[in-house]
PDB file of C-alpha atoms in Angstrom:
ATOM      1  CA  MET A   1      25.149  91.496  94.814  1.00 45.00           C
ATOM      2  CA  VAL A   2      25.978  90.034  98.417  1.00 43.00           C
ATOM      3  CA  ARG A   3      25.950  86.523  97.102  1.00 47.00           C
ATOM      4  CA  ILE A   4      28.169  87.577  94.121  1.00 46.00           C
ATOM      5  CA  LEU A   5      30.679  89.401  95.869  1.00 45.00           C
ATOM      6  CA  ALA A   6      30.755  86.436  98.232  1.00 45.00           C
ATOM      7  CA  LEU A   7      30.916  83.863  95.818  1.00 47.00           C
ATOM      8  CA  VAL A   8      34.324  85.849  94.045  1.00 47.00           C
ATOM      9  CA  LEU A   9      35.712  86.241  97.194  1.00 48.00           C
ATOM     10  CA  THR A  10      35.806  82.077  98.156  1.00 49.00           C
ATOM     11  CA  VAL A  11      36.673  81.350  94.994  1.00 46.00           C
ATOM     12  CA  PHE A  12      39.968  83.896  95.032  1.00 46.00           C
ATOM     13  CA  LEU A  13      40.896  82.559  98.229  1.00 44.00           C
ATOM     14  CA  GLN A  14      40.171  78.753  97.230  1.00 45.00           C
ATOM     15  CA  GLY A  15      42.243  79.108  94.128  1.00 45.00           C
ATOM     16  CA  ILE A  16      45.592  80.629  96.345  1.00 46.00           C
ATOM     17  CA  THR A  17      48.029  77.458  97.058  1.00 53.00           C
ATOM     18  CA  ALA A  18      50.718  78.662  97.051  1.00 68.00           C
ATOM     19  CA  LEU A  19      53.401  78.977  99.857  1.00 81.00           C
ATOM     20  CA  GLN A  20      55.992  81.893  99.226  1.00 82.00           C
ATOM     21  CA  LYS A  21      58.644  83.156 101.582  1.00 85.00           C
ATOM     22  CA  GLU A  22      61.799  85.584 101.623  1.00 85.00           C
ATOM     23  CA  PHE A  23      64.842  85.303 103.906  1.00 85.00           C
ATOM     24  CA  THR A  24      68.083  87.437 103.552  1.00 88.00           C
ATOM     25  CA  ILE A  25      70.532  85.161 106.285  1.00 90.00           C
ATOM     26  CA  ILE A  26      74.574  85.179 106.661  1.00 91.00           C
ATOM     27  CA  ILE A  27      76.813  82.458 105.731  1.00 92.00           C
ATOM     28  CA  THR A  28      79.976  82.539 108.104  1.00 92.00           C
ATOM     29  CA  PRO A  29      83.292  81.967 107.010  1.00 91.00           C
ATOM     30  CA  GLY A  30      82.994  77.987 106.597  1.00 90.00           C
ATOM     31  CA  GLY A  31      79.772  77.496 107.398  1.00 92.00           C
ATOM     32  CA  ARG A  32      77.220  75.547 105.788  1.00 92.00           C
ATOM     33  CA  ASP A  33      73.346  76.609 106.704  1.00 92.00           C
ATOM     34  CA  CYS A  34      70.516  74.317 105.351  1.00 93.00           C
ATOM     35  CA  PHE A  35      66.817  74.995 104.982  1.00 92.00           C
ATOM     36  CA  TYR A  36      63.990  72.190 104.511  1.00 93.00           C
ATOM     37  CA  GLU A  37      60.058  72.786 103.586  1.00 92.00           C
ATOM     38  CA  ASN A  38      57.503  70.119 102.295  1.00 92.00           C
ATOM     39  CA  ALA A  39      56.295  69.860  99.447  1.00 90.00           C
ATOM     40  CA  GLN A  40      53.687  67.859  97.600  1.00 90.00           C
ATOM     41  CA  ALA A  41      53.107  65.992  94.035  1.00 90.00           C
ATOM     42  CA  GLY A  42      52.716  68.138  91.097  1.00 89.00           C
ATOM     43  CA  GLN A  43      53.447  71.133  92.781  1.00 90.00           C
ATOM     44  CA  THR A  44      56.126  74.036  90.772  1.00 90.00           C
ATOM     45  CA  VAL A  45      58.955  75.066  92.889  1.00 91.00           C
ATOM     46  CA  ASP A  46      60.806  78.829  91.968  1.00 89.00           C
ATOM     47  CA  LEU A  47      63.685  79.609  93.656  1.00 90.00           C
ATOM     48  CA  GLU A  48      66.039  82.531  93.542  1.00 89.00           C
ATOM     49  CA  TYR A  49      69.320  83.441  95.192  1.00 91.00           C
ATOM     50  CA  GLN A  50      71.587  86.195  95.183  1.00 89.00           C
ATOM     51  CA  VAL A  51      74.539  86.820  97.094  1.00 89.00           C
ATOM     52  CA  ILE A  52      74.290  90.596  98.439  1.00 87.00           C
ATOM     53  CA  ASP A  53      77.311  91.327 100.517  1.00 86.00           C
ATOM     54  CA  GLY A  54      81.082  89.533 100.478  1.00 84.00           C
ATOM     55  CA  SER A  55      82.055  90.838 103.664  1.00 81.00           C
ATOM     56  CA  HIS A  56      85.244  92.402 100.927  1.00 78.00           C
ATOM     57  CA  GLY A  57      85.123  89.149  99.492  1.00 78.00           C
ATOM     58  CA  ASP A  58      83.745  87.955  96.358  1.00 83.00           C
ATOM     59  CA  LEU A  59      80.011  87.773  95.735  1.00 85.00           C
ATOM     60  CA  ASP A  60      79.461  84.019  95.559  1.00 89.00           C
ATOM     61  CA  ILE A  61      78.143  80.955  97.436  1.00 92.00           C
ATOM     62  CA  SER A  62      77.488  77.243  96.919  1.00 93.00           C
ATOM     63  CA  PHE A  63      73.657  75.944  96.502  1.00 94.00           C
ATOM     64  CA  GLU A  64      72.108  72.697  96.814  1.00 93.00           C
ATOM     65  CA  LEU A  65      68.911  71.519  96.494  1.00 93.00           C
ATOM     66  CA  ALA A  66      67.543  67.763  97.298  1.00 93.00           C
ATOM     67  CA  ASP A  67      64.774  66.239  98.016  1.00 91.00           C
ATOM     68  CA  SER A  68      63.587  63.045 100.605  1.00 89.00           C
ATOM     69  CA  SER A  69      65.844  60.642  99.379  1.00 89.00           C
ATOM     70  CA  GLY A  70      69.024  62.594  99.369  1.00 88.00           C
ATOM     71  CA  ARG A  71      69.535  62.396  95.863  1.00 90.00           C
ATOM     72  CA  LEU A  72      70.441  66.093  94.021  1.00 92.00           C
ATOM     73  CA  ILE A  73      67.973  67.835  92.292  1.00 92.00           C
ATOM     74  CA  PHE A  74      70.054  71.222  91.691  1.00 92.00           C
ATOM     75  CA  ALA A  75      74.690  72.240  92.439  1.00 92.00           C
ATOM     76  CA  ASP A  76      75.938  75.076  92.061  1.00 92.00           C
ATOM     77  CA  TYR A  77      79.331  75.689  92.903  1.00 92.00           C
ATOM     78  CA  LYS A  78      80.417  79.417  93.768  1.00 90.00           C
ATOM     79  CA  LYS A  79      77.874  81.496  92.069  1.00 90.00           C
ATOM     80  CA  SER A  80      76.994  84.992  92.385  1.00 88.00           C
ATOM     81  CA  ASP A  81      72.676  84.510  92.170  1.00 88.00           C
ATOM     82  CA  ASN A  82      70.797  81.910  89.837  1.00 88.00           C
ATOM     83  CA  ILE A  83      67.188  81.027  89.344  1.00 89.00           C
ATOM     84  CA  HIS A  84      66.157  77.427  89.836  1.00 91.00           C
ATOM     85  CA  ARG A  85      62.340  75.706  88.479  1.00 90.00           C
ATOM     86  CA  TYR A  86      60.794  72.295  89.584  1.00 91.00           C
ATOM     87  CA  LYS A  87      57.890  70.340  89.226  1.00 91.00           C
ATOM     88  CA  LEU A  88      57.869  67.792  92.152  1.00 91.00           C
ATOM     89  CA  PRO A  89      57.130  64.424  90.472  1.00 91.00           C
ATOM     90  CA  HIS A  90      56.244  63.452  93.994  1.00 90.00           C
ATOM     91  CA  ASP A  91      55.656  64.361  98.017  1.00 92.00           C
ATOM     92  CA  THR A  92      58.699  65.067  99.663  1.00 91.00           C
ATOM     93  CA  GLU A  93      60.977  67.243 102.493  1.00 93.00           C
ATOM     94  CA  LEU A  94      62.990  69.665 100.057  1.00 93.00           C
ATOM     95  CA  THR A  95      66.122  70.440 101.905  1.00 93.00           C
ATOM     96  CA  MET A  96      68.343  73.464 100.339  1.00 93.00           C
ATOM     97  CA  CYS A  97      71.733  74.258 101.633  1.00 94.00           C
ATOM     98  CA  PHE A  98      73.825  77.791 101.055  1.00 94.00           C
ATOM     99  CA  SER A  99      77.455  76.226 101.572  1.00 93.00           C
ATOM    100  CA  ASN A 100      80.151  78.969 101.880  1.00 93.00           C
ATOM    101  CA  GLU A 101      83.167  76.346 103.413  1.00 91.00           C
ATOM    102  CA  PHE A 102      85.308  77.493 100.695  1.00 90.00           C
ATOM    103  CA  SER A 103      86.046  80.755 101.810  1.00 88.00           C
ATOM    104  CA  ARG A 104      87.502  81.329 105.514  1.00 87.00           C
ATOM    105  CA  VAL A 105      87.500  85.184 106.016  1.00 87.00           C
ATOM    106  CA  ASN A 106      84.310  86.508 104.077  1.00 88.00           C
ATOM    107  CA  SER A 107      80.961  85.897 105.746  1.00 90.00           C
ATOM    108  CA  LYS A 108      78.705  86.354 102.762  1.00 90.00           C
ATOM    109  CA  THR A 109      75.402  87.329 102.607  1.00 90.00           C
ATOM    110  CA  VAL A 110      72.247  85.883 100.937  1.00 90.00           C
ATOM    111  CA  PHE A 111      68.631  87.169  99.685  1.00 89.00           C
ATOM    112  CA  PHE A 112      66.850  83.802  98.278  1.00 89.00           C
ATOM    113  CA  GLU A 113      63.328  83.365  97.928  1.00 88.00           C
ATOM    114  CA  LEU A 114      61.047  80.536  97.150  1.00 89.00           C
ATOM    115  CA  ILE A 115      57.683  79.718  96.416  1.00 88.00           C
ATOM    116  CA  ILE A 116      55.822  76.696  95.710  1.00 88.00           C
ATOM    117  CA  GLU A 117      53.153  76.747  93.474  1.00 83.00           C
ATOM    118  CA  GLY A 118      49.840  74.108  92.903  1.00 77.00           C
ATOM    119  CA  GLU A 119      46.551  74.998  91.593  1.00 56.00           C
ATOM    120  CA  ASP A 120      43.441  72.762  90.930  1.00 48.00           C
ATOM    121  CA  GLU A 121      42.381  72.003  87.382  1.00 42.00           C
ATOM    122  CA  ASP A 122      39.073  73.453  87.892  1.00 44.00           C
ATOM    123  CA  GLY A 123      40.479  76.511  89.723  1.00 44.00           C
ATOM    124  CA  GLY A 124      38.021  75.698  92.652  1.00 46.00           C
ATOM    125  CA  TRP A 125      34.906  77.065  90.755  1.00 44.00           C
ATOM    126  CA  SER A 126      33.562  72.786  90.962  1.00 46.00           C
ATOM    127  CA  ASN A 127      31.358  73.548  93.837  1.00 47.00           C
ATOM    128  CA  PHE A 128      28.498  76.077  93.535  1.00 48.00           C
ATOM    129  CA  ASP A 129      26.317  75.156  96.510  1.00 53.00           C
ATOM    130  CA  ILE A 130      26.725  78.343  96.911  1.00 51.00           C
ATOM    131  CA  LEU A 131      25.072  79.593  93.588  1.00 55.00           C
ATOM    132  CA  GLU A 132      21.591  77.597  95.191  1.00 58.00           C
ATOM    133  CA  GLY A 133      18.628  80.595  95.691  1.00 60.00           C
ATOM    134  CA  LEU A 134      19.939  82.289  92.722  1.00 59.00           C
ATOM    135  CA  SER A 135      16.987  82.853  89.490  1.00 62.00           C
ATOM    136  CA  PRO A 136      18.853  81.735  86.020  1.00 62.00           C
ATOM    137  CA  GLU A 137      18.828  85.919  85.301  1.00 60.00           C
ATOM    138  CA  GLU A 138      21.020  85.864  88.715  1.00 60.00           C
ATOM    139  CA  PHE A 139      23.353  82.897  88.067  1.00 61.00           C
ATOM    140  CA  TYR A 140      23.939  83.951  83.585  1.00 60.00           C
ATOM    141  CA  ASP A 141      24.204  87.598  84.628  1.00 60.00           C
ATOM    142  CA  MET A 142      27.156  86.965  87.146  1.00 60.00           C
ATOM    143  CA  LYS A 143      29.419  85.189  83.753  1.00 60.00           C
ATOM    144  CA  VAL A 144      31.601  82.897  86.192  1.00 64.00           C
ATOM    145  CA  GLN A 145      34.251  82.516  83.633  1.00 63.00           C
ATOM    146  CA  ASP A 146      35.071  86.072  82.873  1.00 64.00           C
ATOM    147  CA  ALA A 147      35.441  86.414  86.587  1.00 69.00           C
ATOM    148  CA  GLN A 148      37.625  83.393  86.985  1.00 71.00           C
ATOM    149  CA  ASP A 149      39.662  84.672  84.635  1.00 70.00           C
ATOM    150  CA  ILE A 150      39.714  88.083  85.490  1.00 74.00           C
ATOM    151  CA  ILE A 151      40.773  86.500  89.354  1.00 79.00           C
ATOM    152  CA  LYS A 152      43.183  84.264  87.983  1.00 76.00           C
ATOM    153  CA  ARG A 153      44.863  87.772  85.883  1.00 77.00           C
ATOM    154  CA  VAL A 154      44.692  89.712  88.681  1.00 82.00           C
ATOM    155  CA  ARG A 155      46.311  87.024  91.659  1.00 77.00           C
ATOM    156  CA  ASN A 156      49.255  86.442  89.011  1.00 74.00           C
ATOM    157  CA  ASN A 157      49.789  89.946  88.324  1.00 75.00           C
ATOM    158  CA  LEU A 158      50.536  90.931  92.396  1.00 80.00           C
ATOM    159  CA  THR A 159      52.470  87.742  92.791  1.00 74.00           C
ATOM    160  CA  LYS A 160      54.112  88.491  89.396  1.00 72.00           C
ATOM    161  CA  ALA A 161      54.810  92.462  90.768  1.00 77.00           C
ATOM    162  CA  ARG A 162      56.121  91.854  93.728  1.00 76.00           C
ATOM    163  CA  GLN A 163      58.377  89.270  92.977  1.00 71.00           C
ATOM    164  CA  LEU A 164      60.163  92.106  90.659  1.00 73.00           C
ATOM    165  CA  GLN A 165      59.678  94.156  93.768  1.00 78.00           C
ATOM    166  CA  ASP A 166      61.839  91.314  96.392  1.00 74.00           C
ATOM    167  CA  VAL A 167      64.532  90.911  93.236  1.00 73.00           C
ATOM    168  CA  LEU A 168      64.870  94.589  92.708  1.00 75.00           C
ATOM    169  CA  ARG A 169      65.220  95.277  96.389  1.00 75.00           C
ATOM    170  CA  SER A 170      67.529  92.793  96.068  1.00 73.00           C
ATOM    171  CA  HIS A 171      69.522  94.336  93.231  1.00 74.00           C
ATOM    172  CA  GLU A 172      69.840  97.501  95.280  1.00 80.00           C
ATOM    173  CA  ALA A 173      70.988  95.755  97.930  1.00 76.00           C
ATOM    174  CA  ARG A 174      73.794  94.502  96.290  1.00 75.00           C
ATOM    175  CA  ASP A 175      74.528  97.263  94.491  1.00 78.00           C
ATOM    176  CA  ARG A 176      74.753  99.417  97.827  1.00 81.00           C
ATOM    177  CA  ASN A 177      77.167  96.438  99.186  1.00 78.00           C
ATOM    178  CA  VAL A 178      79.500  97.126  95.841  1.00 78.00           C
ATOM    179  CA  ALA A 179      79.441 100.827  96.125  1.00 83.00           C
ATOM    180  CA  GLU A 180      80.209 101.031  99.773  1.00 81.00           C
ATOM    181  CA  GLU A 181      82.894  97.859  99.041  1.00 80.00           C
ATOM    182  CA  ASN A 182      84.659 100.409  96.778  1.00 83.00           C
ATOM    183  CA  TYR A 183      84.948 103.118  98.825  1.00 84.00           C
ATOM    184  CA  PHE A 184      86.051 101.312 101.281  1.00 84.00           C
ATOM    185  CA  LYS A 185      88.646 100.972  98.778  1.00 83.00           C
ATOM    186  CA  VAL A 186      89.484 103.895  97.319  1.00 89.00           C
ATOM    187  CA  ASN A 187      89.622 105.422 100.980  1.00 89.00           C
ATOM    188  CA  ALA A 188      91.952 102.908 102.443  1.00 87.00           C
ATOM    189  CA  TRP A 189      93.889 102.928  98.839  1.00 89.00           C
ATOM    190  CA  SER A 190      93.788 106.456  99.845  1.00 91.00           C
ATOM    191  CA  PHE A 191      94.971 106.588 103.012  1.00 91.00           C
ATOM    192  CA  PHE A 192      97.631 104.176 101.747  1.00 90.00           C
ATOM    193  CA  GLN A 193      99.478 106.436  99.421  1.00 91.00           C
ATOM    194  CA  ILE A 194      98.958 109.384 101.510  1.00 92.00           C
ATOM    195  CA  ILE A 195     101.028 107.781 105.018  1.00 92.00           C
ATOM    196  CA  THR A 196     103.586 106.553 101.801  1.00 92.00           C
ATOM    197  CA  MET A 197     103.828 110.454 100.613  1.00 92.00           C
ATOM    198  CA  MET A 198     104.295 111.424 104.094  1.00 91.00           C
ATOM    199  CA  CYS A 199     107.546 108.720 104.551  1.00 91.00           C
ATOM    200  CA  VAL A 200     108.997 109.682 101.147  1.00 90.00           C
ATOM    201  CA  GLY A 201     108.942 113.810 101.824  1.00 88.00           C
ATOM    202  CA  PHE A 202     110.251 113.267 105.290  1.00 86.00           C
ATOM    203  CA  CYS A 203     113.277 110.949 103.683  1.00 83.00           C
ATOM    204  CA  GLN A 204     114.062 113.926 101.448  1.00 83.00           C
ATOM    205  CA  VAL A 205     114.179 116.610 103.971  1.00 82.00           C
ATOM    206  CA  VAL A 206     115.957 114.557 106.283  1.00 75.00           C
ATOM    207  CA  MET A 207     118.723 113.557 103.588  1.00 76.00           C
ATOM    208  CA  VAL A 208     118.934 117.159 101.962  1.00 77.00           C
ATOM    209  CA  LYS A 209     119.154 118.534 105.288  1.00 75.00           C
ATOM    210  CA  SER A 210     122.386 116.363 105.833  1.00 72.00           C
ATOM    211  CA  LEU A 211     124.141 117.988 102.561  1.00 70.00           C
ATOM    212  CA  PHE A 212     124.491 121.441 104.396  1.00 72.00           C
ATOM    213  CA  ASP A 213     124.695 119.902 108.368  1.00 70.00           C
ATOM    214  CA  THR A 214     128.236 118.104 108.294  1.00 68.00           C
ATOM    215  CA  GLU A 215     128.052 117.278 112.290  1.00 69.00           C
ATOM    216  CA  SER A 216     124.465 115.068 111.920  1.00 69.00           C
ATOM    217  CA  LYS A 217     124.370 112.165 111.968  1.00 70.00           C
ATOM    218  CA  ALA A 218     122.834 111.637 109.094  1.00 65.00           C
ATOM    219  CA  HIS A 219     125.740 113.188 107.339  1.00 63.00           C
ATOM    220  CA  LYS A 220     128.121 110.665 108.974  1.00 67.00           C
ATOM    221  CA  PHE A 221     125.537 108.062 107.609  1.00 66.00           C
ATOM    222  CA  LEU A 222     125.869 109.451 104.129  1.00 65.00           C
ATOM    223  CA  THR A 223     129.716 109.793 103.942  1.00 69.00           C
ATOM    224  CA  LYS A 224     129.888 106.082 105.029  1.00 68.00           C
ATOM    225  CA  MET A 225     127.908 104.412 102.272  1.00 64.00           C
TER     226      MET A 225
END
């Protein structure tokens, strides 16, 4: 059983060749931030981004993904969110740039997740040196293919669950920022209305009072008009 457990853990660790990074960044007004990551041929790049706060402005950002030669792979202009998936034909250094150059007042808070995944075709099962010393009964009882399928399925489900949780967190942060922005606008507009009502009421009181006070400056001013 110890050998079996060691084999399962070894294969599980060998089968994981994915790189996953998550960032929450703030792009200043008129600013542009770039990130770089090396990737190999045959790997698949999954990138998702979302603007979660616009500092009382629109939730949008421009995005570019380019390879080491400067060739643009994807380009978005003033989008709130997007998902890109690309399989690399050759080894390269990826350049990911977020641009807020079109905005001169509002900064943007952006959440993005980068996954670079590649997996060997044999899934790490080509080396069976660890099986030396096992009896034929122990070898066949292991059901290697079944164990491989289970491990892959568990790993994929865990990865998907984590990605879904990250997306839900980003949506929650964005919704909270939108709610706070609406709360700020409602309070600002209410304050403006209150000030306007107070000014109008004060003017009405002064005008009505001036009708009965013939010596007041307001009465003289109104009679001249």
